[in-house]
Short mmCIF file of C-alpha atoms in Angstrom, two decimals:
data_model
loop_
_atom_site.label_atom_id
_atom_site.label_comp_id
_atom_site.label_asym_id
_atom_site.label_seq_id
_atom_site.Cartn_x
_atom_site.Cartn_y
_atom_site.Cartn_z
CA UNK C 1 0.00 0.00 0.00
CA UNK C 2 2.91 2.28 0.82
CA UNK C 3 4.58 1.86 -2.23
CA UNK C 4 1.58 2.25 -4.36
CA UNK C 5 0.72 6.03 -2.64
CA UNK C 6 4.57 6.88 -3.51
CA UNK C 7 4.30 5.82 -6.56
CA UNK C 8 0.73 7.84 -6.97
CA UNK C 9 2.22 10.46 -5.26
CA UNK C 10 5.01 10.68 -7.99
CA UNK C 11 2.57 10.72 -10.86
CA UNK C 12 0.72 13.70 -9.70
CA UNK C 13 3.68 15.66 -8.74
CA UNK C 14 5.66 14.16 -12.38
CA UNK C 15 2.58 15.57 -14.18
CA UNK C 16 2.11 19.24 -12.07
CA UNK C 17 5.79 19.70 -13.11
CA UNK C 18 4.87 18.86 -17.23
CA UNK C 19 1.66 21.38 -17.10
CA UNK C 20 3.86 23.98 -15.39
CA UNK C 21 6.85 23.37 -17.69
CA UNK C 22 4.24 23.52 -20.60
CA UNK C 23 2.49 26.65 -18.95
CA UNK C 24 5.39 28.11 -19.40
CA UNK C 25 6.00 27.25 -23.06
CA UNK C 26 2.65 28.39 -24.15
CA UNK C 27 2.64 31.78 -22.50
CA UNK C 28 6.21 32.78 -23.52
CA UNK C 29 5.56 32.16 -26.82
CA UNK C 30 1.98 34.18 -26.93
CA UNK C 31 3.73 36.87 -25.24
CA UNK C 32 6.43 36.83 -28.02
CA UNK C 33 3.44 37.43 -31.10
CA UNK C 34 0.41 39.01 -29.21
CA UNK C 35 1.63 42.35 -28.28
CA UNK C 36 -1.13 42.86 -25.76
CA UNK C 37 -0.02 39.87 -23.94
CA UNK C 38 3.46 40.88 -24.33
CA UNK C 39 3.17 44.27 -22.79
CA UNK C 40 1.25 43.25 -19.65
CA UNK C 41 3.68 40.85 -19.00
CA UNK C 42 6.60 43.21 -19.58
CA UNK C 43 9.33 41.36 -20.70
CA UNK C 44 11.14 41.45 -24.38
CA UNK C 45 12.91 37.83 -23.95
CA UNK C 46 9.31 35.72 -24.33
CA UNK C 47 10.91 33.61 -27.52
CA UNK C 48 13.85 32.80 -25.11
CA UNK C 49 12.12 31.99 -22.30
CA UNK C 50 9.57 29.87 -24.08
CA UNK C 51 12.33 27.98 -26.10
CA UNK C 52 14.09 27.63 -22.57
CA UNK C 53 11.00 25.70 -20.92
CA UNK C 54 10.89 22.97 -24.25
CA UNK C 55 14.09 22.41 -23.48
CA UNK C 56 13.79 22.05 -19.71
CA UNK C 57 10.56 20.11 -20.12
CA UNK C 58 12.35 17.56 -22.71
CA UNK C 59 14.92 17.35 -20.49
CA UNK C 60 12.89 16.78 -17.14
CA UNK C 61 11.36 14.01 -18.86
CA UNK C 62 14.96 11.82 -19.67
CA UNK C 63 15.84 12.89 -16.51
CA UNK C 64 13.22 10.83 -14.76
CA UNK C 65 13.57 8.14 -17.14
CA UNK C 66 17.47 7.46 -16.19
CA UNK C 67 15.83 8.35 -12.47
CA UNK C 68 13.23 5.36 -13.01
CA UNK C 69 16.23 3.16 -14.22
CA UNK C 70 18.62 3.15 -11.39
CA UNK C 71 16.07 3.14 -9.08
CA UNK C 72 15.07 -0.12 -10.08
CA UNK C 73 18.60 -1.01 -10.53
CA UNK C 74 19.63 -3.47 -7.73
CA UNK C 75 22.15 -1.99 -5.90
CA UNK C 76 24.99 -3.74 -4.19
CA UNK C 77 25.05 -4.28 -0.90
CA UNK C 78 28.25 -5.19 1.32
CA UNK C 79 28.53 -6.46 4.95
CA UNK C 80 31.17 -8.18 7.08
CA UNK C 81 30.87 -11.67 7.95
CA UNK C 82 30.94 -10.39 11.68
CA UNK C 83 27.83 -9.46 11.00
CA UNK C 84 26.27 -13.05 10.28
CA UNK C 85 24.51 -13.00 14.03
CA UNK C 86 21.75 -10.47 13.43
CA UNK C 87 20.67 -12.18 10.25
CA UNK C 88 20.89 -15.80 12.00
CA UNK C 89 17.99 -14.38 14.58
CA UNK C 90 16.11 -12.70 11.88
CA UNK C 91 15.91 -16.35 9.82
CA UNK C 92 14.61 -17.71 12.77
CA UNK C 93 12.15 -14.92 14.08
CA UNK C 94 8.55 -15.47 13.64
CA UNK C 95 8.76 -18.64 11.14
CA UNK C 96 7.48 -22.11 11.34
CA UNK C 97 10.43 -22.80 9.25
CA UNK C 98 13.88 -22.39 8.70
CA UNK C 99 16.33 -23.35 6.09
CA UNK C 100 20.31 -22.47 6.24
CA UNK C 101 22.44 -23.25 3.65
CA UNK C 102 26.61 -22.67 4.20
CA UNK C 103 29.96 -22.99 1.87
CA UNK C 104 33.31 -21.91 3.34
CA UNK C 105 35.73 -23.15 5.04
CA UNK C 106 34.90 -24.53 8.87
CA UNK C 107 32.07 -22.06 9.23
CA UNK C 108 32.90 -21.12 12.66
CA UNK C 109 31.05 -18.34 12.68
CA UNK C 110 27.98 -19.59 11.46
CA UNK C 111 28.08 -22.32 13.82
CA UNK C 112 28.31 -20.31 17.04
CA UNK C 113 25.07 -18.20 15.95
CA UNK C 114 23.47 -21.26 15.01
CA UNK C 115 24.23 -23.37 18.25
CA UNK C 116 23.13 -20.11 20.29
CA UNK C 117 19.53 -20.39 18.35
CA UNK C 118 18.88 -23.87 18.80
CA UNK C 119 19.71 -23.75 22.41
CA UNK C 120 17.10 -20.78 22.73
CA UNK C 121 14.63 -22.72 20.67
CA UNK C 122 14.98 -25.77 23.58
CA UNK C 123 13.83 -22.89 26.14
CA UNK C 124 11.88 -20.68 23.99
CA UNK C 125 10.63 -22.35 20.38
CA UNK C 126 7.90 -20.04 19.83
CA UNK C 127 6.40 -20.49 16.60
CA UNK C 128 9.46 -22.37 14.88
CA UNK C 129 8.66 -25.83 14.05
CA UNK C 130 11.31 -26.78 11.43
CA UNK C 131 14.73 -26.12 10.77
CA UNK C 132 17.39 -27.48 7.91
CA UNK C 133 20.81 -26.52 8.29
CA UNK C 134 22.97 -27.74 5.07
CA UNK C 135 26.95 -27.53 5.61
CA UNK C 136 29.69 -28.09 3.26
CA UNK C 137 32.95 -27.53 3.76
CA UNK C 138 36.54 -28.84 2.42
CA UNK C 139 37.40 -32.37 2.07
CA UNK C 140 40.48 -32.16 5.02
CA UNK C 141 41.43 -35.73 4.22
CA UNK C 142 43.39 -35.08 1.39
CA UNK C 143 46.39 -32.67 0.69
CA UNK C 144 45.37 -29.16 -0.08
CA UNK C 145 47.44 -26.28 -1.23
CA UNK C 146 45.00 -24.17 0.94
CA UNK C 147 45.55 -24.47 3.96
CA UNK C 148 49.48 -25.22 3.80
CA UNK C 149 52.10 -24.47 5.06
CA UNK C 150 54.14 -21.67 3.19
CA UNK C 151 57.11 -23.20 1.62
CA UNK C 152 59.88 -21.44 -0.07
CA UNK C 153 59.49 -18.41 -2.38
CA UNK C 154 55.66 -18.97 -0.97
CA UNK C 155 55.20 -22.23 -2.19
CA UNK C 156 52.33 -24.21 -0.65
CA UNK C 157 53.85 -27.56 0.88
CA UNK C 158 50.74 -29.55 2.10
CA UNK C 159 50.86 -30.01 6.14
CA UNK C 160 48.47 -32.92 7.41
CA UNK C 161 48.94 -31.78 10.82
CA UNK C 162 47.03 -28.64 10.44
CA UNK C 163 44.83 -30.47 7.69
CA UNK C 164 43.66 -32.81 10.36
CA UNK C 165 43.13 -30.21 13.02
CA UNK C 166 40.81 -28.44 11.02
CA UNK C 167 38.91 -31.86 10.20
CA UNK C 168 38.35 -32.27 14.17
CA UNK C 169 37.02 -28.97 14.36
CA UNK C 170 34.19 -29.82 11.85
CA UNK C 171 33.92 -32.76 13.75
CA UNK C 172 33.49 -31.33 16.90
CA UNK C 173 30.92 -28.29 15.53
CA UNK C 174 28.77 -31.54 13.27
CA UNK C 175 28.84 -33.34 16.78
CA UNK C 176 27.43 -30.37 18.76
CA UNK C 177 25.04 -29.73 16.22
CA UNK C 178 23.56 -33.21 16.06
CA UNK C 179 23.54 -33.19 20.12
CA UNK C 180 21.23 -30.35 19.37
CA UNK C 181 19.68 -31.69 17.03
CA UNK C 182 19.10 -34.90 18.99
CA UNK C 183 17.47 -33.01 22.23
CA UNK C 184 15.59 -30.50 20.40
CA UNK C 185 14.02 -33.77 18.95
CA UNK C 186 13.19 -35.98 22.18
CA UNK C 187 11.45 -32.43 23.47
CA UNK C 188 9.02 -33.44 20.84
CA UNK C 189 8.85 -29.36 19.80
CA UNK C 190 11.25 -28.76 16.85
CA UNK C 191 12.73 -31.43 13.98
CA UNK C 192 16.48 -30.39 13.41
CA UNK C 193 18.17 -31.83 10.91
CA UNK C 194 21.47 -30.48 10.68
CA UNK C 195 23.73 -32.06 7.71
CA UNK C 196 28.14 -31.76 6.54
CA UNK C 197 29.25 -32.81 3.55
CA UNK C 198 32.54 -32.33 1.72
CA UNK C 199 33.47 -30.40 -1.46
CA UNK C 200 36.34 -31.00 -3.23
CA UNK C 201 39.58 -27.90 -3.67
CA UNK C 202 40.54 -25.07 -1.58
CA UNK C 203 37.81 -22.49 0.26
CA UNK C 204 37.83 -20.08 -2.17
CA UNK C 205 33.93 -18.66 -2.00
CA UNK C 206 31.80 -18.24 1.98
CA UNK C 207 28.46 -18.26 0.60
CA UNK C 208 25.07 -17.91 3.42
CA UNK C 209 21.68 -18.53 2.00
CA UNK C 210 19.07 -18.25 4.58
CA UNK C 211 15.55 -18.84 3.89
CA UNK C 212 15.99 -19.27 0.14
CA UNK C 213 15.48 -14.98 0.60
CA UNK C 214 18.59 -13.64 1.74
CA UNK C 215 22.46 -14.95 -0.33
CA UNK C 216 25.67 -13.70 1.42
CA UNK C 217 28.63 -14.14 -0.85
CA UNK C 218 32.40 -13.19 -0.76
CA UNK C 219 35.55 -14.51 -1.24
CA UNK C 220 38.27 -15.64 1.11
CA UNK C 221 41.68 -14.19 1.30
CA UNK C 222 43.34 -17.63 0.19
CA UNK C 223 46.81 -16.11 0.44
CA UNK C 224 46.29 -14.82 3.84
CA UNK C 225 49.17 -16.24 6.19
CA UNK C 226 48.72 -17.27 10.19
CA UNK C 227 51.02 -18.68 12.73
CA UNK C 228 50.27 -21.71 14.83
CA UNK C 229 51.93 -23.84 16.61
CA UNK C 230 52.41 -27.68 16.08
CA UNK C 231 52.28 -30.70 17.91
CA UNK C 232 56.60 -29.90 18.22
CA UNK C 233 55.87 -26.87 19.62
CA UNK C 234 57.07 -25.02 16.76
CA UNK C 235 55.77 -22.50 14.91
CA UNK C 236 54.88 -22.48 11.75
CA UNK C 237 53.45 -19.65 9.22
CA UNK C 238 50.44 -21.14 6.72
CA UNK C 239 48.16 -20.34 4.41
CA UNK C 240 45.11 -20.12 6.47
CA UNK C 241 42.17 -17.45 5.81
CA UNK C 242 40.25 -15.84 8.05
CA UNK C 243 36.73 -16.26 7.60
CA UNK C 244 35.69 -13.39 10.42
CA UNK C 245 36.69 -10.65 8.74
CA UNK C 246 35.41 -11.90 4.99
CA UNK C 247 33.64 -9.08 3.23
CA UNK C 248 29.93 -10.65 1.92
CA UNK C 249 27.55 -9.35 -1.18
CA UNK C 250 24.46 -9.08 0.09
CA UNK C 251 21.10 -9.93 -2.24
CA UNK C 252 17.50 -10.03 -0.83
CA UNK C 253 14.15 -10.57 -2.20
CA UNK C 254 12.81 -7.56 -0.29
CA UNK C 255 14.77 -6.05 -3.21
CA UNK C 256 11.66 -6.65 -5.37
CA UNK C 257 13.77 -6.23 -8.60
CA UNK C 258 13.62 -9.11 -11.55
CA UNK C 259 17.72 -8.84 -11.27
CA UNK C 260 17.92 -9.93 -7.78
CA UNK C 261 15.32 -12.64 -8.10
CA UNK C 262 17.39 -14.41 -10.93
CA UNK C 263 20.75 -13.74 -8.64
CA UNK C 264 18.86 -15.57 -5.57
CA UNK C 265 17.55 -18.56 -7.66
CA UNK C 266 21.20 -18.75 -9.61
CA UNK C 267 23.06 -19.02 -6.04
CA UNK C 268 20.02 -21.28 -4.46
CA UNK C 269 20.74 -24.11 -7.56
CA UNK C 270 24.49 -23.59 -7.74
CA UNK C 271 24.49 -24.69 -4.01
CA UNK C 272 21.83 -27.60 -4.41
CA UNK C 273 23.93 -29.19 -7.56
CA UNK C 274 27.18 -28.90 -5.27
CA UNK C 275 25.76 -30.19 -2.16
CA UNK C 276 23.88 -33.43 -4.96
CA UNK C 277 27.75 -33.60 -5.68
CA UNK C 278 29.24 -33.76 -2.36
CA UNK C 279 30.28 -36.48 -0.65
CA UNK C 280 29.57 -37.23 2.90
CA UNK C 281 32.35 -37.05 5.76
CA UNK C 282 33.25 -40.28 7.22
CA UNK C 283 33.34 -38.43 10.52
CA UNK C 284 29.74 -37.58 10.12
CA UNK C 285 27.53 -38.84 13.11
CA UNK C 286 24.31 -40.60 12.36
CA UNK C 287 20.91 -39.24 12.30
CA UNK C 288 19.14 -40.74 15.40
CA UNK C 289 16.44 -42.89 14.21
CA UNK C 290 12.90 -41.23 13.54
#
């Protein structure tokens, strides 16, 4: 309703401004060949100022044209991945459902905000009856050139150390998640079902789809060097981006625009045909039977 009295509002001012411009056209030019008309309004430039509102009402009208076009343009919108928690609680408030889709790296940060919710939901579920939560990260079991360790002249030299440390951090988030999932369950008041699988090659894209409405996208640093320690105590710089401080594209459906509705459904399917293509972890934990 809101947007319809803009837009109304906008045609009635858009066509005041015309019969004005117009107004103006007709009377300079009367002024310019009825002398009557001429001397009353006292002014020997009529032809100039008549020719001066054409112009201005030709131009008025591709000005609002190019106005019309960008404002229907979608425009780009950029967030940090810091950011992640408000949008977690706004997928979850006020639906019966929820669906969460993730593609990074461990997804750290989308696991903390997600634990956080599902723990509310066992004290508070209000209307929130079902949630999905689809995870795929990299396939730690085999060597990677991100992470690595950083070799000489910044060669990647694969380190299964770190490769394997990662792996029991998916482990341990999956596990968590499922323990959740498993309580939130025998409560009888929300059906979790919380899912990892594997991609192959390095984290190169962190993409967030919440809702099938909302698509966070950006790209990790994949040259972006850490130090940690290893199991010798020593330290070691790798390759090893940071997923916190990830810069996301942001497209909605609250948008409205054609654009962004095509950009939503491309990112929804690229992310169902490469979760149908992923494998499963063999650390995965079983469902609990229905």
């Amino acid at each position: 309703m809101g947007r319809r009295l803009h837009d109304y509002r906008e045609r009635i001012e858009s066509g005041v401004t015309r019969v004005l411009l117009l107004g103006i056209f007709a009377t300079g030019l009367v002024a310019q060949f009825v002398k009557p008309v001429g001397d009353a309004l006292q002014d020997k430039a009529f032809l100039g100022g008549a020719l001066l509102s054409l112009v201005g009402y030709v131009l008025y009208d591709a000005v609002r044209e190019l106005s019309g076009t960008l404002q229907t343009a979608p425009v780009a919108v950029a967030v940090n991945s810091s950011d992640l928690g408000r949008h977690v609680r706004e997928a979850f408030s006020g639906r019966e459902e929820v669906g969460i889709c993730f593609l990074g790296y461990t997804g750290e940060t989308l696991f903390l905000e997600l634990k956080h919710r599902l723990e509310r939901l066992l004290r508070e579920p209000g209307p929130t009856r079902k949630v999905t939560i689809s995870i795929l990260v990299p396939d730690f079991s085999v060597p990677m050139a991100v992470p690595a360790r950083v070799g000489p002249a910044g060669v990647p030299v694969d380190d299964p150390e770190f490769r394997r440390r990662l792996e029991l951090k998916c482990q341990d988030f999956e596990q968590q998640l499922s323990g959740l999932q498993a309580r939130l369950g025998a409560a009888g008041r929300v059906h979790v079902l919380c899912q990892y699988r594997q991609y192959q090659g390095i984290p190169r894209d962190k993409i967030c789809i919440f809702n099938g409405e909302l698509v966070f996208h950006g790209l990790y640093d994949v040259t972006a060097r850490q130090r940690h320690q290893g199991q010798d105590r020593q330290d070691r710089e790798l390759y090893d981006p940071e997923g916190y401080g990830t810069d996301l594209t942001v497209w909605s459906r609250k948008d409205g625009t054609e654009t962004t509705r095509v950009a939503i459904d491309t990112w929804v399917k690229h992310f169902q045909g490469l979760w149908l293509l992923a494998a499963q972890p063999s650390w995965r934990v079983p469902p609990p039977p229905a």
